[in-house]
Amino acid sequence: MATTEQPPTLMQPIRKSTERPMSVGFGFASAMTTQIEATHFPDGREVDVKPILSVIEDILLLATPGTHEHVATLENKATLRGSDGMSEPLSLIIQRVSFELSSNCSGADAHGMAMAILKMLSSYSWAAKMVISLAAFAINHGEFWLIRQLYGTDPLAKSLAGLKQLPEIIERYNSQKSRLDAITNLIKVMVDVTKSMTDFKELPSQYLSPDQPPLSTAMAHFPSAVYWTIRSMMACASQITSLSIMSYEHTTTTDARQLSTLAHTVQNIHEYLKTQLALCYQYIAEKKHDEYFQMLIRLFKMSHLDNIKVLKPLIYNKDDLLPLMDGSNKTRVKVDVLQSRNILLLISDLDLSQDEIRVLAHIYDSRIKQNIQYEVVWLPITDRSKPLNAEHQQKLEKLQSMMPWYSVHHPSLLEPAVIKFVKEVWNFAKKMILVPIDPQGNVVSPNALHMVWIWGNMSYPFTSVREEALWRKEAWRLNLLVDGIDRDILGWIAQEKFICLFGGEDIEWIRRFTTTAKDVAKAAGIDLKMVYVGKSSAKERVQRVSDQIKKNQFSSWLADPTLVWYFWARLESMLYSKVQYRENFANDEIVREVVTLVGYDGSDQGWAVISRGTAEITKAKGDTFLTTLTKFKEWEDSAKQYGFVQALRDYFQRLHTPQHCNRLVLPGIDGGISEMMVCSDCGRPMEKYYLYRCCID
């Protein structure tokens, strides 16, 4: 059965990828690859290789010197796996290969013997060839070591050992340790490469066909993988046989080196196949993700009877886990608890601020008193290419502990396609968004965050139609600026007191401004309430300014830093809510006034707004406001005749020059940004720039 052709050189470099795929091989040139492929005529028969391979692994592990302590554990597994039996033709071919390995393993014509075995297995797939050959080897190897292990306790094993001269092997076991270790190592890599081959067989063909890279690239190396694995089995069998006939003085260094060289060759093949297998898994995963992504797009375009049809695929589409954390009692629950409810999907990364959570929690908790029914669900979006470290896990748990609503228990539960969907379809990038879903699973607004910040639960049911309706009722007034921020301010508005809100971080300007304003208020005979609202950024500096205001009793202030954040978040939300509908900014008073205040905040100066009741309101930059107050005598009569706020506004206009227009810095809230913004001072279009800022404290 053997051929007389010369065996290939054991190690040759891998041929370049520019050659034809099926000509690429480990350890021999394309001519030898062609010779091996000439033995391959699969007839389509299927062999369930996984169960056979499992039994093979158990046998080889039990036969490995020093592992007999695992016999009790693996014995039960082998019994269970072997109970299903094996087809007779397959059993016969394994016996035939086993006979060939045991009777022709001297190594005189190893190449010819390997080719003979390949011809015997010509009807089987490459993976089946590997498993059948390894099963045949396991039978011989297992029988040999079974006698060795039972030699001391079983009379039959002792008699068989005597005929096979195994007592000598047992006595000089330690002296042969290097050879036995080399055999054990080679067997391990043989099993590894066989497992890789069977893994390729399990790849789903609907996502990756055999003629597509990286599978086709890997398959080009299957012939060499099978060939060198069979050669390795023959070498191991030959070495075990030689142990029973060798003399005490026979050196084993050369034998161990040959086994190590074979192990190195097979290990190289295994590493290459493992790399290609990983690429196959990646390719399939990308296909599955794209399929899932398209499924989400279709789902959200369809009509449903209830929202679970879209929430399950979005949150967790399996029934074997409780994916949600109930923030009210910190227990795990199924997605089904959200069925037929109005839902706000809170989408953010782990940098969600405590200010955002506190304000949203206040709005969420107050829904019960207002008899409004909806639930919030947090979807934490993280970089799936990087596993969460201890710091990120701690941050996740801290955020969840603050949330009274539902949250996905762990970011890893969200499918990569879901992350792609919220980024590409819902335009999530960095800043938190709130996507409202009605009881039928319809998205009723692209992002309800802005209306929730502006109007709280008055925004319910958080539809775009509701947002437009709320804007139609609004006008530029102090109520819009401070609604939900401070109860005292709302009370002063109702009492029609004069209220001054001011900001900035120049403590010297604040000292002069508040002192002068109090003097003017006293001279004008008005009851003036002053409240410091800080800046939208630089929290630490704002806190230091607040401490100075408190210490020197300059005015009132927003004592809770969260309220300072909320004041500015609402202003930004007003602007972005308006931008979302692409309204005519030049004719929208609210947009003009909000742009002005946001522009003030982006400058280094102070600023102030003064109002009385719900109708009278005006504002100016710090230097303009302070100059106007210091010249109160010039407009005092006008204040008595037309009212304090109107006279103040008129004097601002006298001081205004078109050269000192505003600089507008918009925080990075995701969503549509207008291509055109007009200056609130001169009315001309503003130039658009990009600003990146970090560590502003």
GROMACS .gro file of C-alpha atoms in nm, residues 14-353:
model
  340
   14ILE     CA    1   0.466   2.914   0.398
   15ARG     CA    2   0.417   3.020   0.040
   16LYS     CA    3   0.308   3.377  -0.028
   17SER     CA    4  -0.064   3.456  -0.036
   18THR     CA    5  -0.043   3.568  -0.400
   19GLU     CA    6  -0.028   3.201  -0.512
   20ARG     CA    7  -0.337   2.993  -0.585
   21PRO     CA    8  -0.502   2.908  -0.248
   22MET     CA    9  -0.499   2.531  -0.290
   23SER     CA   10  -0.125   2.537  -0.363
   24VAL     CA   11  -0.042   2.682  -0.025
   25GLY     CA   12   0.074   2.434   0.239
   26PHE     CA   13   0.282   2.383   0.548
   27GLY     CA   14   0.590   2.173   0.500
   28PHE     CA   15   0.580   2.100   0.126
   29ALA     CA   16   0.553   2.261  -0.214
   30SER     CA   17   0.249   2.276  -0.439
   31ALA     CA   18   0.335   1.947  -0.616
   32MET     CA   19   0.308   1.756  -0.290
   33THR     CA   20  -0.015   1.937  -0.204
   34THR     CA   21  -0.152   1.821  -0.538
   35GLN     CA   22  -0.047   1.464  -0.457
   36ILE     CA   23  -0.236   1.470  -0.128
   37GLU     CA   24  -0.542   1.629  -0.288
   38ALA     CA   25  -0.540   1.349  -0.544
   39THR     CA   26  -0.640   1.110  -0.262
   40HIS     CA   27  -0.941   1.324  -0.168
   41PHE     CA   28  -1.274   1.213  -0.320
   42PRO     CA   29  -1.544   1.294  -0.061
   43ASP     CA   30  -1.879   1.134  -0.146
   44GLY     CA   31  -2.090   1.362   0.076
   45ARG     CA   32  -2.125   1.119   0.367
   46GLU     CA   33  -2.169   1.294   0.701
   47VAL     CA   34  -1.978   1.196   1.012
   48ASP     CA   35  -2.075   1.346   1.347
   49VAL     CA   36  -1.718   1.406   1.455
   50LYS     CA   37  -1.778   1.602   1.777
   51PRO     CA   38  -1.893   1.308   1.999
   52ILE     CA   39  -1.613   1.088   1.865
   53LEU     CA   40  -1.357   1.358   1.933
   54SER     CA   41  -1.484   1.396   2.289
   55VAL     CA   42  -1.426   1.026   2.359
   56ILE     CA   43  -1.084   1.045   2.192
   57GLU     CA   44  -0.983   1.332   2.420
   58ASP     CA   45  -1.087   1.133   2.726
   59ILE     CA   46  -0.889   0.828   2.613
   60LEU     CA   47  -0.575   1.025   2.541
   61LEU     CA   48  -0.599   1.211   2.869
   62LEU     CA   49  -0.646   0.889   3.066
   63ALA     CA   50  -0.356   0.730   2.879
   64THR     CA   51  -0.122   1.019   2.955
   65PRO     CA   52   0.127   0.928   3.229
   66GLY     CA   53   0.044   1.100   3.556
   67THR     CA   54  -0.326   1.162   3.483
   68HIS     CA   55  -0.477   0.837   3.614
   69GLU     CA   56  -0.625   1.027   3.908
   70HIS     CA   57  -0.887   1.162   3.667
   71VAL     CA   58  -1.014   0.811   3.582
   72ALA     CA   59  -1.325   0.828   3.805
   73THR     CA   60  -1.437   1.161   3.662
   74LEU     CA   61  -1.381   1.077   3.297
   75GLU     CA   62  -1.508   0.719   3.319
   76ASN     CA   63  -1.867   0.836   3.358
   77LYS     CA   64  -1.831   1.084   3.071
   78ALA     CA   65  -1.690   0.819   2.837
   79THR     CA   66  -1.968   0.578   2.926
   80LEU     CA   67  -2.234   0.834   2.851
   81ARG     CA   68  -2.073   0.946   2.526
   82GLY     CA   69  -2.018   0.590   2.403
   83SER     CA   70  -2.372   0.476   2.477
   84ASP     CA   71  -2.506   0.599   2.144
   85GLY     CA   72  -2.274   0.368   1.958
   86MET     CA   73  -2.111   0.418   1.618
   87SER     CA   74  -2.214   0.310   1.272
   88GLU     CA   75  -2.060  -0.019   1.162
   89PRO     CA   76  -1.888   0.118   0.847
   90LEU     CA   77  -1.724   0.392   1.052
   91SER     CA   78  -1.615   0.145   1.319
   92LEU     CA   79  -1.463  -0.079   1.055
   93ILE     CA   80  -1.264   0.201   0.891
   94ILE     CA   81  -1.130   0.307   1.232
   95GLN     CA   82  -1.020  -0.052   1.295
   96ARG     CA   83  -0.848  -0.066   0.955
   97VAL     CA   84  -0.655   0.254   1.017
   98SER     CA   85  -0.570   0.133   1.366
   99PHE     CA   86  -0.423  -0.187   1.218
  100GLU     CA   87  -0.218   0.012   0.967
  101LEU     CA   88  -0.081   0.236   1.241
  102SER     CA   89   0.014  -0.055   1.466
  103SER     CA   90   0.164  -0.280   1.196
  104ASN     CA   91   0.348  -0.024   0.981
  105CYS     CA   92   0.480   0.239   1.218
  106SER     CA   93   0.851   0.160   1.202
  107GLY     CA   94   0.912   0.483   1.015
  108ALA     CA   95   1.091   0.320   0.721
  109ASP     CA   96   0.847   0.477   0.476
  110ALA     CA   97   0.647   0.718   0.686
  111HIS     CA   98   0.541   0.925   0.387
  112GLY     CA   99   0.418   0.622   0.194
  113MET     CA  100   0.226   0.499   0.498
  114ALA     CA  101   0.061   0.839   0.547
  115MET     CA  102  -0.043   0.845   0.182
  116ALA     CA  103  -0.184   0.494   0.215
  117ILE     CA  104  -0.401   0.600   0.508
  118LEU     CA  105  -0.520   0.906   0.317
  119LYS     CA  106  -0.626   0.679   0.029
  120MET     CA  107  -0.816   0.458   0.274
  121LEU     CA  108  -1.003   0.769   0.391
  122SER     CA  109  -1.057   0.922   0.047
  123SER     CA  110  -1.438   0.926   0.076
  124TYR     CA  111  -1.441   1.136   0.393
  125SER     CA  112  -1.409   1.511   0.451
  126TRP     CA  113  -1.081   1.650   0.577
  127ALA     CA  114  -1.218   1.691   0.930
  128ALA     CA  115  -1.352   1.333   0.931
  129LYS     CA  116  -1.013   1.203   0.810
  130MET     CA  117  -0.849   1.373   1.107
  131VAL     CA  118  -1.096   1.240   1.363
  132ILE     CA  119  -1.098   0.884   1.224
  133SER     CA  120  -0.717   0.872   1.221
  134LEU     CA  121  -0.698   1.013   1.572
  135ALA     CA  122  -0.957   0.760   1.690
  136ALA     CA  123  -0.748   0.478   1.542
  137PHE     CA  124  -0.438   0.613   1.714
  138ALA     CA  125  -0.629   0.649   2.043
  139ILE     CA  126  -0.731   0.282   2.033
  140ASN     CA  127  -0.370   0.161   2.004
  141HIS     CA  128  -0.232   0.420   2.242
  142GLY     CA  129  -0.508   0.359   2.494
  143GLU     CA  130  -0.466  -0.020   2.493
  144PHE     CA  131  -0.092   0.013   2.545
  145TRP     CA  132  -0.122   0.243   2.847
  146LEU     CA  133  -0.423   0.060   2.989
  147ILE     CA  134  -0.206  -0.251   3.034
  148ARG     CA  135   0.066  -0.036   3.185
  149GLN     CA  136  -0.175   0.123   3.435
  150LEU     CA  137  -0.339  -0.208   3.538
  151TYR     CA  138  -0.011  -0.403   3.546
  152GLY     CA  139   0.023  -0.397   3.923
  153THR     CA  140  -0.333  -0.495   4.014
  154ASP     CA  141  -0.487  -0.702   3.731
  155PRO     CA  142  -0.352  -1.057   3.658
  156LEU     CA  143  -0.463  -1.041   3.293
  157ALA     CA  144  -0.286  -0.709   3.244
  158LYS     CA  145   0.024  -0.851   3.415
  159SER     CA  146   0.031  -1.150   3.178
  160LEU     CA  147  -0.019  -0.931   2.871
  161ALA     CA  148   0.255  -0.697   2.992
  162GLY     CA  149   0.488  -0.991   3.019
  163LEU     CA  150   0.430  -1.094   2.659
  164LYS     CA  151   0.478  -0.735   2.541
  165GLN     CA  152   0.789  -0.688   2.763
  166LEU     CA  153   0.615  -0.396   2.932
  167PRO     CA  154   0.772  -0.465   3.275
  168GLU     CA  155   1.095  -0.324   3.136
  169ILE     CA  156   0.917  -0.007   3.023
  170ILE     CA  157   0.763   0.035   3.364
  171GLU     CA  158   1.092  -0.019   3.543
  172ARG     CA  159   1.281   0.236   3.333
  173TYR     CA  160   0.991   0.485   3.305
  174ASN     CA  161   1.183   0.770   3.468
  175SER     CA  162   1.482   0.722   3.237
  176GLN     CA  163   1.254   0.768   2.936
  177LYS     CA  164   1.085   1.082   3.069
  178SER     CA  165   1.215   1.315   2.795
  179ARG     CA  166   1.083   1.083   2.522
  180LEU     CA  167   0.748   1.035   2.697
  181ASP     CA  168   0.713   1.408   2.754
  182ALA     CA  169   0.779   1.468   2.383
  183ILE     CA  170   0.510   1.212   2.295
  184THR     CA  171   0.264   1.373   2.534
  185ASN     CA  172   0.330   1.718   2.388
  186LEU     CA  173   0.290   1.593   2.031
  187ILE     CA  174  -0.040   1.423   2.118
  188LYS     CA  175  -0.165   1.750   2.266
  189VAL     CA  176  -0.096   1.948   1.948
  190MET     CA  177  -0.248   1.667   1.740
  191VAL     CA  178  -0.569   1.699   1.940
  192ASP     CA  179  -0.559   2.079   1.915
  193VAL     CA  180  -0.529   2.088   1.537
  194THR     CA  181  -0.799   1.820   1.502
  195LYS     CA  182  -1.036   2.026   1.717
  196SER     CA  183  -0.969   2.328   1.499
  197MET     CA  184  -1.055   2.125   1.189
  198THR     CA  185  -1.385   2.013   1.341
  199ASP     CA  186  -1.462   2.373   1.440
  200PHE     CA  187  -1.436   2.474   1.074
  201LYS     CA  188  -1.690   2.204   0.993
  202GLU     CA  189  -1.939   2.363   1.235
  203LEU     CA  190  -1.931   2.707   1.071
  204PRO     CA  191  -2.279   2.810   0.945
  205SER     CA  192  -2.280   2.798   0.566
  206GLN     CA  193  -2.554   3.063   0.536
  207TYR     CA  194  -2.303   3.327   0.649
  208LEU     CA  195  -1.977   3.193   0.504
  209SER     CA  196  -1.939   2.955   0.208
  210PRO     CA  197  -1.629   2.742   0.140
  211ASP     CA  198  -1.529   2.957  -0.157
  212GLN     CA  199  -1.517   3.276   0.052
  213PRO     CA  200  -1.213   3.400   0.245
  214PRO     CA  201  -1.116   3.354   0.519
  215LEU     CA  202  -1.268   3.002   0.506
  216SER     CA  203  -1.129   2.928   0.159
  217THR     CA  204  -0.787   3.049   0.276
  218ALA     CA  205  -0.797   2.811   0.572
  219MET     CA  206  -0.923   2.518   0.364
  220ALA     CA  207  -0.618   2.550   0.139
  221HIS     CA  208  -0.415   2.424   0.438
  222PHE     CA  209  -0.640   2.132   0.531
  223PRO     CA  210  -0.438   1.879   0.324
  224SER     CA  211  -0.113   1.964   0.499
  225ALA     CA  212  -0.289   1.968   0.838
  226VAL     CA  213  -0.424   1.614   0.785
  227TYR     CA  214  -0.097   1.486   0.639
  228TRP     CA  215   0.126   1.609   0.920
  229THR     CA  216  -0.116   1.499   1.188
  230ILE     CA  217  -0.118   1.145   1.050
  231ARG     CA  218   0.262   1.155   1.028
  232SER     CA  219   0.268   1.262   1.393
  233MET     CA  220   0.039   0.973   1.495
  234MET     CA  221   0.271   0.730   1.319
  235ALA     CA  222   0.574   0.878   1.495
  236CYS     CA  223   0.409   0.850   1.836
  237ALA     CA  224   0.304   0.489   1.769
  238SER     CA  225   0.656   0.406   1.652
  239GLN     CA  226   0.813   0.556   1.963
  240ILE     CA  227   0.582   0.366   2.198
  241THR     CA  228   0.653   0.039   2.017
  242SER     CA  229   1.027   0.099   2.031
  243LEU     CA  230   1.013   0.139   2.408
  244SER     CA  231   0.940  -0.232   2.447
  245ILE     CA  232   1.234  -0.351   2.236
  246MET     CA  233   1.508  -0.098   2.307
  247SER     CA  234   1.808  -0.172   2.526
  248TYR     CA  235   1.893   0.013   2.845
  249GLU     CA  236   2.186   0.186   2.676
  250HIS     CA  237   1.986   0.310   2.375
  251THR     CA  238   1.997   0.689   2.357
  252THR     CA  239   1.664   0.874   2.317
  253THR     CA  240   1.787   1.227   2.250
  254THR     CA  241   1.748   1.200   1.872
  255ASP     CA  242   1.401   1.046   1.903
  256ALA     CA  243   1.280   1.323   2.136
  257ARG     CA  244   1.417   1.586   1.899
  258GLN     CA  245   1.230   1.435   1.604
  259LEU     CA  246   0.907   1.433   1.802
  260SER     CA  247   0.962   1.796   1.901
  261THR     CA  248   1.020   1.892   1.538
  262LEU     CA  249   0.694   1.727   1.438
  263ALA     CA  250   0.517   1.899   1.727
  264HIS     CA  251   0.653   2.233   1.609
  265THR     CA  252   0.524   2.171   1.257
  266VAL     CA  253   0.176   2.069   1.372
  267GLN     CA  254   0.169   2.355   1.621
  268ASN     CA  255   0.245   2.603   1.342
  269ILE     CA  256  -0.042   2.459   1.141
  270HIS     CA  257  -0.269   2.483   1.443
  271GLU     CA  258  -0.178   2.845   1.511
  272TYR     CA  259  -0.244   2.937   1.151
  273LEU     CA  260  -0.579   2.758   1.144
  274LYS     CA  261  -0.672   2.911   1.476
  275THR     CA  262  -0.604   3.257   1.335
  276GLN     CA  263  -0.813   3.184   1.027
  277LEU     CA  264  -1.089   3.039   1.244
  278ALA     CA  265  -1.096   3.359   1.448
  279LEU     CA  266  -1.128   3.556   1.123
  280CYS     CA  267  -1.415   3.329   1.020
  281TYR     CA  268  -1.591   3.388   1.352
  282GLN     CA  269  -1.538   3.762   1.309
  283TYR     CA  270  -1.675   3.753   0.955
  284ILE     CA  271  -1.981   3.554   1.065
  285ALA     CA  272  -2.037   3.782   1.364
  286GLU     CA  273  -2.033   4.086   1.137
  287LYS     CA  274  -2.284   3.919   0.906
  288LYS     CA  275  -2.508   3.833   1.201
  289HIS     CA  276  -2.477   4.186   1.337
  290ASP     CA  277  -2.575   4.333   1.002
  291GLU     CA  278  -2.868   4.092   0.983
  292TYR     CA  279  -2.975   4.193   1.334
  293PHE     CA  280  -2.932   4.560   1.249
  294GLN     CA  281  -3.155   4.531   0.942
  295MET     CA  282  -3.409   4.341   1.150
  296LEU     CA  283  -3.422   4.630   1.400
  297ILE     CA  284  -3.476   4.881   1.120
  298ARG     CA  285  -3.764   4.671   0.984
  299LEU     CA  286  -3.917   4.625   1.330
  300PHE     CA  287  -3.928   4.996   1.404
  301LYS     CA  288  -4.094   5.065   1.069
  302MET     CA  289  -4.372   4.815   1.136
  303SER     CA  290  -4.693   4.846   1.338
  304HIS     CA  291  -4.726   4.624   1.645
  305LEU     CA  292  -4.991   4.538   1.900
  306ASP     CA  293  -4.753   4.602   2.191
  307ASN     CA  294  -4.405   4.739   2.250
  308ILE     CA  295  -4.247   4.407   2.353
  309LYS     CA  296  -4.204   4.327   1.983
  310VAL     CA  297  -3.940   4.602   1.962
  311LEU     CA  298  -3.816   4.615   2.322
  312LYS     CA  299  -3.702   4.253   2.343
  313PRO     CA  300  -3.474   4.268   2.036
  314LEU     CA  301  -3.347   4.602   2.156
  315ILE     CA  302  -3.274   4.504   2.517
  316TYR     CA  303  -3.230   4.125   2.529
  317ASN     CA  304  -3.392   3.882   2.286
  318LYS     CA  305  -3.361   3.561   2.488
  319ASP     CA  306  -3.575   3.409   2.763
  320ASP     CA  307  -3.296   3.246   2.964
  321LEU     CA  308  -3.200   3.552   3.167
  322LEU     CA  309  -3.342   3.841   3.369
  323PRO     CA  310  -3.172   4.126   3.180
  324LEU     CA  311  -3.320   4.426   3.362
  325MET     CA  312  -3.239   4.569   3.703
  326ASP     CA  313  -3.545   4.716   3.878
  327GLY     CA  314  -3.413   5.035   4.037
  328SER     CA  315  -3.690   5.047   4.297
  329ASN     CA  316  -3.586   4.724   4.471
  330LYS     CA  317  -3.260   4.629   4.294
  331THR     CA  318  -3.396   4.293   4.173
  332ARG     CA  319  -3.357   4.133   3.829
  333VAL     CA  320  -3.664   4.116   3.605
  334LYS     CA  321  -3.763   4.022   3.250
  335VAL     CA  322  -3.827   4.267   2.968
  336ASP     CA  323  -4.195   4.170   2.985
  337VAL     CA  324  -4.249   4.408   3.281
  338LEU     CA  325  -4.241   4.691   3.024
  339GLN     CA  326  -4.522   4.551   2.813
  340SER     CA  327  -4.785   4.801   2.695
  341ARG     CA  328  -4.628   5.092   2.885
  342ASN     CA  329  -4.494   5.426   2.770
  343ILE     CA  330  -4.116   5.396   2.780
  344LEU     CA  331  -3.833   5.648   2.785
  345LEU     CA  332  -3.513   5.476   2.671
  346LEU     CA  333  -3.226   5.653   2.846
  347ILE     CA  334  -2.922   5.595   2.623
  348SER     CA  335  -2.578   5.700   2.742
  349ASP     CA  336  -2.228   5.578   2.811
  350LEU     CA  337  -2.080   5.535   3.159
  351ASP     CA  338  -1.993   5.906   3.179
  352LEU     CA  339  -2.354   5.991   3.261
  353SER     CA  340  -2.331   6.271   3.520
   0.00000   0.00000   0.00000
